[in-house]
Amino acid sequence: MAKPVIAIVGRPNVGKSTLFNKLIGERRSIVEDTPGVTRDRIYAESEWCGRKFILIDTGGIEPKTDSMILQKMREQAQIAIDTADAIIFMCDINTGLVADDREIALMLKKSGKPVVVCVNKADKVGMVDPTFYEFYELGFDKDPVAVSSIHGTGSGDLLESIFEEIPIVEDEQEDEDVINVCVIGKPNAGKSSIINKILGTDRLIVSSMAGTTRDAIDTRFENEYGKYNFIDTAGIRRQSKVDDRIEKFSVLRAHMAVERADVCLLVVDATEGVTEQDEKIAGIAHEAGKAVIIVVNKWDLPDAEDKNTVEYSKKVYNALSYMTYAPIMYVSALTGQRIVKLFEQINYVFNQSKMRVSTGMLNDVLNDAVTRVQPPSDKGRRLKVYYMTQASVAPPTFVLFCNSAPLFHFSYQRYIENCLRDTFGFKGTPIKLVIRQRGEEDETRI
C-alpha cells in the first residue's frame, strides 16, 4: 500500500522541476530560469519498472541567506527530506561543485536518508565532462549519476540507482480487493474516534488536543462487507496556522494520503457545521478526483441532536456547492450510531467511481440532452457535439468531441454532467469532462 517517497532537493535553478516533470511524464511543476520559482513542495505519483512511487519537487535550498522567502523554501525542503524514503540531490555540471552544494550535502548526511547525487545539464551525448568527477568529493556511498533533465538522458540510471536504496516492502504491493479509505477533516473533528469505533479497539491515539495524529496511519480491516485499508490523517489546519515544522510535515502526508485513496470520508463536526477550512479540505479530495462521503460526526451531542437532517443537509450542500454528488451520513463515533452503515456507503461510492458505460449508451444520453437543450452559439456559430466516449474511471472521465471547444461553455458542460448523473447515478464521485475539438470537415467521418 505505502508507496516509497523520493524527494528532489538542491540549490535553486539546477533543474529540479524539469527533472520532476520528466519523471512524472507531465508538466506539473513551473519551470522558469529564475531562482525561487518553485517555493512549495509539489508531489505526484509515478512508476518505474513496475514500482509506483511518490516524487516530491522542492524549492531550491540556499543554506545561508537573509531572504525570508528563501528561508521558507529551505524549511519546505527540510520537510520533504524528513518525509522521503530516499533523496535525489541535484547539482549543476555547468557551475561545478560549489560551497552551497557542500553545505546541502552535510544537511542530507545528517538526515540519515539514502542519497544519490544527480549531476544535471550533462547534455553532451557520448562525452563525460571532467567537471563531473568533482561531485565524488561530496562523499556519498553511491556514485553520482549524470543526467540531462531536458532530454531525459540518464534518468533511467538515476532511478535504478535510487531504487537500489529502497527495498521492496510487503505492503507496497497493491491488493485489488482492498478499498483504500482516507479519513480527512479539521483537527478534533473525530476522525481517529470514528476509525477506533470501526475497529472496535483504540488503534489510534484519541485526544482533544488538535494535531495529535502527526502522520497518516494505515490500518487494514476486514469484515462481511469487504477488505479495507483505513488511512487516518492529521487534521489539516489553516495554512496561516501551520508554523510548526512537524505540522507542515503532517499536512504533506495528508495530501499524499488523499492521492492514494479510493474513497475519502470528510468528517465534519456537527456542532460547528461546515467551516471555511472544511471547504478547503473537501476541495483537496474533489480536485484529486476521489469518491467522497460527507460524515457529520457528533450528531448525538445536545448542540446537534435537535437539528433536522434535511435542513442540515441543505446547509452542507450550500457550503460545498461543488460537492452535491457526495452522500451525507450522520454518525456518532462516541455511541457508534450508524457507523456500521458507513461500509455500505463506502462500497457503493467506490463502485460508482469505477462504473463504465458503453459508448452507445453514452451517445443515447448525449443525443437526448442536445435535443432537449440546444447547444450554445456565438456570433452565428453554434456548438456541435459529435459524440462522447468514456476514457477512464476513478473518477469517471468522458471525452466529448465537438466543432469548437471555446463554445462548449462551463454551464453546458455542467448540464451534460447532470444528464449523466440523472441517467447513470455516479453518486459520490466527481465526473471529469474532457473537451476535444475537431474540424467541421471531420463531422462526416464520425
Coordinates of C-alpha atoms in Angstrom, one line a residue:
M1 CA 0.0 0.0 0.0
A2 CA 2.5 2.6 1.1
K3 CA 4.5 3.8 -1.9
P4 CA 8.1 4.9 -1.4
V5 CA 8.6 8.7 -1.4
I6 CA 11.5 10.3 -3.2
A7 CA 12.4 13.9 -2.8
I8 CA 14.4 16.0 -5.3
V9 CA 16.5 18.7 -3.5
G10 CA 19.3 21.0 -4.4
R11 CA 20.3 24.6 -5.0
P12 CA 18.0 27.0 -6.9
N13 CA 18.0 26.7 -10.7
V14 CA 19.8 23.4 -11.0
G15 CA 16.8 21.8 -12.9
K16 CA 14.9 20.1 -10.2
S17 CA 11.4 21.0 -11.6
T18 CA 12.5 20.0 -15.2
L19 CA 13.6 16.6 -13.9
F20 CA 10.4 16.3 -11.8
N21 CA 8.2 16.9 -14.9
K22 CA 10.3 14.4 -16.9
L23 CA 10.0 11.6 -14.4
I24 CA 6.2 12.0 -13.9
G25 CA 5.6 12.5 -17.6
E26 CA 3.7 15.7 -17.4
R27 CA 4.3 19.4 -16.9
R28 CA 3.1 20.0 -13.3
S29 CA 6.0 22.0 -11.8
I30 CA 6.5 25.5 -13.0
V31 CA 9.8 25.7 -14.9
E32 CA 11.4 29.1 -15.1
D33 CA 15.1 30.2 -15.4
T34 CA 14.8 32.3 -12.2
P35 CA 15.9 31.1 -8.7
G36 CA 13.0 30.7 -6.3
V37 CA 10.1 29.9 -8.7
T38 CA 9.2 26.6 -7.0
R39 CA 8.5 27.7 -3.5
D40 CA 6.4 24.9 -2.1
R41 CA 6.7 21.2 -2.2
I42 CA 5.0 19.7 -5.3
Y43 CA 4.3 15.9 -5.4
A44 CA 3.0 13.4 -7.9
E45 CA 2.8 9.7 -8.3
S46 CA 4.9 7.9 -10.9
E47 CA 6.0 4.4 -11.8
W48 CA 9.3 2.9 -12.9
C49 CA 9.8 -0.8 -13.8
G50 CA 6.5 -1.8 -12.1
R51 CA 7.2 0.1 -8.9
K52 CA 5.0 3.0 -8.1
F53 CA 6.4 5.9 -6.1
I54 CA 5.7 9.4 -4.9
L55 CA 8.0 12.1 -6.2
I56 CA 8.4 15.4 -4.4
D57 CA 9.8 18.6 -6.0
T58 CA 11.1 21.3 -3.7
G59 CA 12.2 24.9 -3.8
G60 CA 15.9 25.5 -4.0
I61 CA 17.9 25.4 -0.8
E62 CA 20.2 28.3 -0.1
P63 CA 22.0 27.3 3.2
K64 CA 23.0 30.8 4.2
T65 CA 20.5 33.6 3.3
D66 CA 18.8 36.5 4.8
S67 CA 15.8 36.3 2.4
M68 CA 12.6 35.4 4.2
I69 CA 11.3 33.6 1.1
L70 CA 14.5 31.5 0.7
Q71 CA 14.4 30.6 4.4
K72 CA 10.9 29.4 4.0
M73 CA 11.9 27.4 0.9
R74 CA 14.7 25.8 2.9
E75 CA 12.1 24.8 5.6
Q76 CA 9.9 23.3 2.9
A77 CA 12.8 21.3 1.5
Q78 CA 13.7 20.1 5.0
I79 CA 10.1 18.8 5.4
A80 CA 10.4 17.0 2.1
I81 CA 13.7 15.4 3.3
D82 CA 12.0 14.3 6.6
T83 CA 9.2 12.8 4.6
A84 CA 11.2 11.0 2.0
D85 CA 12.5 7.4 1.9
A86 CA 15.3 8.4 -0.4
I87 CA 16.7 11.7 -1.8
I88 CA 17.9 12.8 -5.2
F89 CA 20.5 15.5 -4.6
M90 CA 20.6 17.6 -7.8
C91 CA 23.7 19.6 -8.8
D92 CA 24.7 21.5 -11.9
I93 CA 27.6 20.4 -14.0
N94 CA 27.9 23.9 -15.6
T95 CA 28.7 25.6 -12.3
G96 CA 30.7 22.6 -10.9
L97 CA 30.8 21.8 -7.2
V98 CA 30.2 25.0 -5.2
A99 CA 30.2 25.7 -1.5
D100 CA 26.4 25.6 -1.2
D101 CA 26.4 22.0 -2.6
R102 CA 28.8 21.0 0.2
E103 CA 26.5 22.7 2.8
I104 CA 23.5 20.9 1.4
A105 CA 25.4 17.6 1.4
L106 CA 26.1 18.0 5.1
M107 CA 22.4 18.7 5.7
L108 CA 21.5 15.5 3.8
K109 CA 24.0 13.3 5.6
K110 CA 22.5 14.4 9.0
S111 CA 19.1 13.2 7.8
G112 CA 20.4 9.6 7.6
K113 CA 18.4 9.1 4.4
P114 CA 19.8 7.3 1.3
V115 CA 21.1 9.9 -1.2
V116 CA 22.0 9.7 -4.9
V117 CA 23.8 12.7 -6.4
C118 CA 22.3 13.7 -9.7
V119 CA 24.6 15.9 -11.8
N120 CA 22.3 17.7 -14.2
K121 CA 22.8 19.5 -17.5
A122 CA 25.2 16.9 -18.8
D123 CA 23.7 17.4 -22.3
K124 CA 26.8 16.4 -24.4
V125 CA 26.0 13.0 -25.8
G126 CA 28.8 10.4 -25.5
M127 CA 31.1 12.8 -23.6
V128 CA 31.9 12.9 -20.0
D129 CA 32.7 16.4 -18.7
P130 CA 35.8 16.3 -16.4
T131 CA 33.8 18.6 -14.0
F132 CA 31.6 15.5 -13.3
Y133 CA 34.2 13.9 -11.2
E134 CA 34.3 16.8 -8.8
F135 CA 31.0 15.6 -7.3
Y136 CA 32.6 12.4 -5.9
E137 CA 34.1 14.8 -3.3
L138 CA 30.6 15.1 -1.7
G139 CA 31.4 11.7 -0.1
F140 CA 28.1 9.8 -0.6
D141 CA 28.1 6.0 -0.8
K142 CA 26.5 5.9 -4.3
D143 CA 28.3 7.0 -7.4
P144 CA 27.0 10.3 -8.9
V145 CA 24.8 9.9 -11.9
A146 CA 25.0 12.3 -14.9
V147 CA 21.6 13.3 -16.4
S148 CA 20.1 15.8 -18.8
S149 CA 16.7 16.7 -17.3
I150 CA 15.7 18.4 -20.5
H151 CA 16.3 15.4 -22.8
G152 CA 15.8 12.7 -20.2
T153 CA 19.1 11.0 -20.7
G154 CA 20.4 9.3 -17.7
S155 CA 17.1 9.3 -15.9
G156 CA 16.8 5.5 -16.1
D157 CA 20.2 5.1 -14.5
L158 CA 19.2 7.6 -11.8
L159 CA 16.0 5.8 -10.9
E160 CA 17.8 2.4 -10.9
S161 CA 20.4 3.8 -8.5
I162 CA 17.8 5.3 -6.2
F163 CA 15.7 2.2 -6.1
E164 CA 18.7 0.1 -5.1
E165 CA 18.4 2.1 -1.8
I166 CA 14.7 1.4 -1.3
P167 CA 13.9 -2.2 -0.5
I168 CA 10.5 -3.5 -1.6
V169 CA 8.2 -3.8 1.4
E170 CA 5.3 -6.2 1.6
D171 CA 2.5 -3.6 1.7
E172 CA 4.0 -1.8 -1.4
Q173 CA 2.2 -4.5 -3.5
E174 CA -1.3 -3.4 -4.4
D175 CA -4.2 -5.6 -3.3
E176 CA -7.0 -5.1 -5.8
D177 CA -9.6 -6.4 -3.4
V178 CA -8.8 -3.7 -0.7
I179 CA -10.6 -0.4 -0.7
N180 CA -8.4 2.4 0.5
V181 CA -10.4 4.8 2.7
C182 CA -8.8 8.1 3.7
V183 CA -10.3 9.9 6.6
I184 CA -9.9 13.7 6.3
G185 CA -11.1 16.7 8.2
K186 CA -10.1 19.5 10.6
P187 CA -8.3 18.7 13.8
N188 CA -10.5 17.4 16.5
A189 CA -13.5 16.6 14.2
G190 CA -13.4 12.9 15.4
K191 CA -11.5 11.2 12.6
S192 CA -9.5 8.8 14.9
S193 CA -12.5 8.2 17.0
I194 CA -14.5 7.0 14.0
I195 CA -11.8 4.6 13.0
N196 CA -11.4 3.3 16.6
K197 CA -15.2 2.6 16.7
I198 CA -15.0 0.8 13.4
L199 CA -12.1 -1.3 14.6
G200 CA -13.5 -1.9 18.0
T201 CA -10.2 -1.0 19.6
D202 CA -8.2 2.0 20.4
R203 CA -5.9 1.5 17.4
L204 CA -5.2 5.3 17.2
I205 CA -4.4 7.8 19.9
V206 CA -7.5 10.0 20.6
S207 CA -7.0 13.3 22.2
S208 CA -8.9 16.6 22.4
M209 CA -5.7 18.4 21.6
A210 CA -5.6 19.3 17.9
G211 CA -2.8 17.8 16.0
T212 CA -2.3 14.6 17.9
T213 CA -2.2 12.5 14.8
R214 CA 1.1 13.7 13.2
D215 CA 1.3 11.2 10.3
A216 CA -1.0 9.3 8.0
I217 CA -1.6 5.9 9.7
D218 CA -2.7 2.8 7.7
T219 CA -4.9 0.2 9.3
R220 CA -6.1 -3.0 7.5
F221 CA -9.6 -4.2 8.4
E222 CA -11.8 -6.9 7.0
N223 CA -15.5 -7.8 7.8
E224 CA -18.5 -9.2 6.0
Y225 CA -18.7 -6.1 3.8
G226 CA -15.1 -6.5 2.4
K227 CA -11.5 -5.6 2.8
Y228 CA -10.5 -2.1 3.7
N229 CA -7.4 0.0 4.4
F230 CA -8.3 3.0 6.6
I231 CA -5.9 5.9 6.4
D232 CA -6.2 8.3 9.3
T233 CA -4.6 11.7 8.6
A234 CA -3.5 14.6 10.8
G235 CA -6.2 17.3 10.9
I236 CA -5.5 19.8 8.2
R237 CA -5.2 23.3 9.6
R238 CA -5.4 26.7 8.0
Q239 CA -2.2 27.3 6.2
S240 CA -1.5 30.5 8.2
K241 CA -1.6 28.4 11.4
V242 CA 0.8 25.8 10.1
D243 CA 4.0 27.1 11.5
D244 CA 5.5 24.1 13.3
R245 CA 7.6 22.0 11.0
I246 CA 6.1 18.7 12.2
E247 CA 2.7 20.1 11.5
K248 CA 3.7 21.1 7.9
F249 CA 5.1 17.5 7.5
S250 CA 1.6 16.2 8.6
V251 CA -0.2 18.4 6.0
L252 CA 2.0 17.0 3.2
R253 CA 1.3 13.4 4.4
A254 CA -2.4 14.2 4.4
H255 CA -2.3 15.4 0.8
M256 CA -0.4 12.3 -0.2
A257 CA -2.9 10.1 1.7
V258 CA -5.7 11.5 -0.3
E259 CA -3.8 10.8 -3.6
R260 CA -3.6 7.1 -2.8
A261 CA -7.2 6.7 -1.5
D262 CA -10.1 5.2 -3.4
V263 CA -12.7 6.8 -1.1
C264 CA -12.4 9.8 1.2
L265 CA -14.5 10.3 4.4
L266 CA -14.8 14.0 5.0
V267 CA -15.5 14.3 8.7
V268 CA -17.5 17.4 9.8
D269 CA -18.1 18.4 13.4
A270 CA -21.9 18.6 13.7
T271 CA -21.7 21.2 16.4
E272 CA -19.7 23.6 14.2
G273 CA -21.2 22.9 10.8
V274 CA -19.2 23.2 7.6
T275 CA -16.5 25.8 8.1
E276 CA -14.2 27.6 5.6
Q277 CA -11.5 25.1 6.4
D278 CA -13.8 22.2 5.8
E279 CA -14.5 23.6 2.3
K280 CA -10.8 23.7 1.6
I281 CA -10.2 20.2 2.8
A282 CA -13.1 19.0 0.7
G283 CA -11.6 20.7 -2.3
I284 CA -8.4 18.6 -1.9
A285 CA -10.4 15.4 -2.4
H286 CA -12.6 16.9 -5.1
E287 CA -9.6 18.1 -7.1
A288 CA -7.9 14.7 -6.7
G289 CA -11.0 13.1 -8.3
K290 CA -11.7 10.9 -5.3
A291 CA -15.1 9.4 -4.3
V292 CA -16.3 11.2 -1.2
I293 CA -18.7 10.6 1.7
I294 CA -19.5 13.6 4.0
V295 CA -19.6 12.2 7.5
V296 CA -21.3 14.5 10.0
N297 CA -19.9 13.4 13.4
K298 CA -21.1 14.1 17.0
W299 CA -24.7 14.0 15.9
D300 CA -25.5 12.7 19.4
L301 CA -24.4 15.9 21.2
P302 CA -27.0 18.3 22.6
D303 CA -25.9 21.0 20.2
A304 CA -26.7 18.7 17.3
E305 CA -29.5 16.3 18.2
D306 CA -32.3 18.9 17.7
K307 CA -31.2 19.6 14.2
N308 CA -33.2 18.4 11.3
T309 CA -31.1 16.3 8.9
V310 CA -32.9 17.6 5.8
E311 CA -32.3 21.2 6.8
Y312 CA -28.7 20.5 7.9
S313 CA -28.0 18.7 4.6
K314 CA -29.2 21.8 2.7
K315 CA -26.7 23.9 4.7
V316 CA -23.9 21.4 4.0
Y317 CA -24.5 21.4 0.2
N318 CA -24.9 25.1 0.2
A319 CA -21.4 25.4 1.7
L320 CA -20.0 22.6 -0.5
S321 CA -21.8 23.6 -3.7
Y322 CA -19.2 21.8 -5.9
M323 CA -19.8 18.5 -4.0
T324 CA -23.5 17.9 -4.1
Y325 CA -22.8 14.5 -5.6
A326 CA -21.4 13.3 -2.2
P327 CA -23.8 11.5 0.1
I328 CA -24.1 12.7 3.7
M329 CA -24.2 10.4 6.7
Y330 CA -25.0 11.5 10.3
V331 CA -23.0 9.4 12.8
S332 CA -21.7 9.4 16.4
A333 CA -18.2 8.0 17.0
L334 CA -19.0 8.0 20.7
T335 CA -22.2 5.9 20.6
G336 CA -21.5 4.1 17.4
Q337 CA -24.7 5.5 15.8
R338 CA -24.8 4.5 12.1
I339 CA -21.1 3.7 12.0
V340 CA -21.7 0.2 10.5
K341 CA -23.7 1.7 7.7
L342 CA -20.6 3.5 6.5
F343 CA -19.4 0.3 4.9
E344 CA -22.4 0.1 2.6
Q345 CA -21.8 3.7 1.5
I346 CA -18.1 3.1 1.0
N347 CA -18.7 0.1 -1.2
Y348 CA -21.4 2.0 -3.1
V349 CA -19.5 5.1 -3.9
F350 CA -16.4 3.1 -4.7
N351 CA -18.3 1.0 -7.2
Q352 CA -19.9 4.2 -8.6
S353 CA -16.4 5.7 -9.2
K354 CA -15.4 2.5 -11.1
M355 CA -18.5 2.4 -13.3
R356 CA -18.1 2.1 -17.0
V357 CA -20.7 3.0 -19.6
S358 CA -20.8 1.8 -23.2
T359 CA -20.3 4.4 -25.9
G360 CA -23.7 3.5 -27.4
M361 CA -25.5 4.3 -24.1
L362 CA -23.5 7.5 -23.6
N363 CA -24.4 8.8 -27.0
D364 CA -28.1 8.0 -26.5
V365 CA -28.0 10.2 -23.4
L366 CA -26.0 12.9 -25.3
N367 CA -28.4 13.0 -28.2
D368 CA -31.4 13.3 -25.9
A369 CA -29.6 16.1 -23.9
V370 CA -28.8 18.0 -27.1
T371 CA -32.4 17.6 -28.3
R372 CA -33.9 18.9 -25.1
V373 CA -31.5 21.9 -24.6
Q374 CA -29.9 23.3 -27.7
P375 CA -26.1 23.8 -27.5
P376 CA -24.9 27.5 -27.1
S377 CA -23.9 29.6 -30.1
D378 CA -21.8 32.7 -30.5
K379 CA -21.7 35.2 -33.4
G380 CA -23.8 32.9 -35.6
R381 CA -21.7 29.8 -35.0
R382 CA -23.4 27.0 -32.9
L383 CA -21.7 24.3 -30.9
K384 CA -21.9 20.9 -32.4
V385 CA -21.2 17.9 -30.1
Y386 CA -20.4 14.9 -32.3
Y387 CA -20.1 12.1 -29.8
M388 CA -18.9 11.1 -26.4
T389 CA -16.9 8.2 -25.0
Q390 CA -15.6 7.1 -21.6
A391 CA -11.8 7.3 -21.3
S392 CA -11.2 6.1 -17.7
V393 CA -12.7 5.6 -14.2
A394 CA -12.0 6.8 -10.7
P395 CA -13.0 9.4 -11.5
P396 CA -15.3 8.6 -14.4
T397 CA -13.8 10.6 -17.3
F398 CA -15.6 11.3 -20.5
V399 CA -14.2 12.7 -23.8
L400 CA -16.6 14.8 -25.8
F401 CA -15.7 15.7 -29.5
C402 CA -17.1 19.0 -30.8
N403 CA -16.5 21.6 -33.5
S404 CA -15.4 24.4 -31.2
A405 CA -14.0 23.9 -27.6
P406 CA -14.5 27.7 -26.7
L407 CA -18.2 27.4 -27.5
F408 CA -18.5 24.5 -25.0
H409 CA -19.3 26.8 -22.1
F410 CA -18.9 25.6 -18.5
S411 CA -22.7 25.9 -18.0
Y412 CA -23.4 23.5 -20.9
Q413 CA -20.7 21.1 -19.5
R414 CA -22.5 21.1 -16.2
Y415 CA -25.8 20.4 -18.0
I416 CA -24.2 17.3 -19.7
E417 CA -22.8 16.2 -16.4
N418 CA -26.2 16.4 -14.7
C419 CA -27.7 14.4 -17.5
L420 CA -25.1 11.7 -17.0
R421 CA -25.8 11.7 -13.2
D422 CA -29.6 11.6 -13.8
T423 CA -29.3 8.5 -16.0
F424 CA -26.4 6.5 -14.5
G425 CA -26.0 7.8 -11.0
F426 CA -22.3 8.3 -10.3
K427 CA -23.2 9.0 -6.7
G428 CA -20.4 10.0 -4.5
T429 CA -17.8 10.6 -7.3
P430 CA -16.8 13.6 -9.3
I431 CA -17.1 13.4 -13.1
K432 CA -14.4 14.8 -15.4
L433 CA -15.3 16.0 -18.9
V434 CA -12.5 16.4 -21.5
I435 CA -13.4 18.6 -24.5
R436 CA -11.7 17.7 -27.8
Q437 CA -12.1 20.0 -30.8
R438 CA -12.4 18.6 -34.3
G439 CA -12.7 20.4 -37.6
E440 CA -16.1 20.8 -39.4
E441 CA -14.7 18.6 -42.2
D442 CA -14.3 15.7 -39.8
E443 CA -18.0 15.6 -39.0
T444 CA -18.9 13.4 -42.0
R445 CA -16.4 10.8 -40.9
I446 CA -17.8 10.2 -37.5

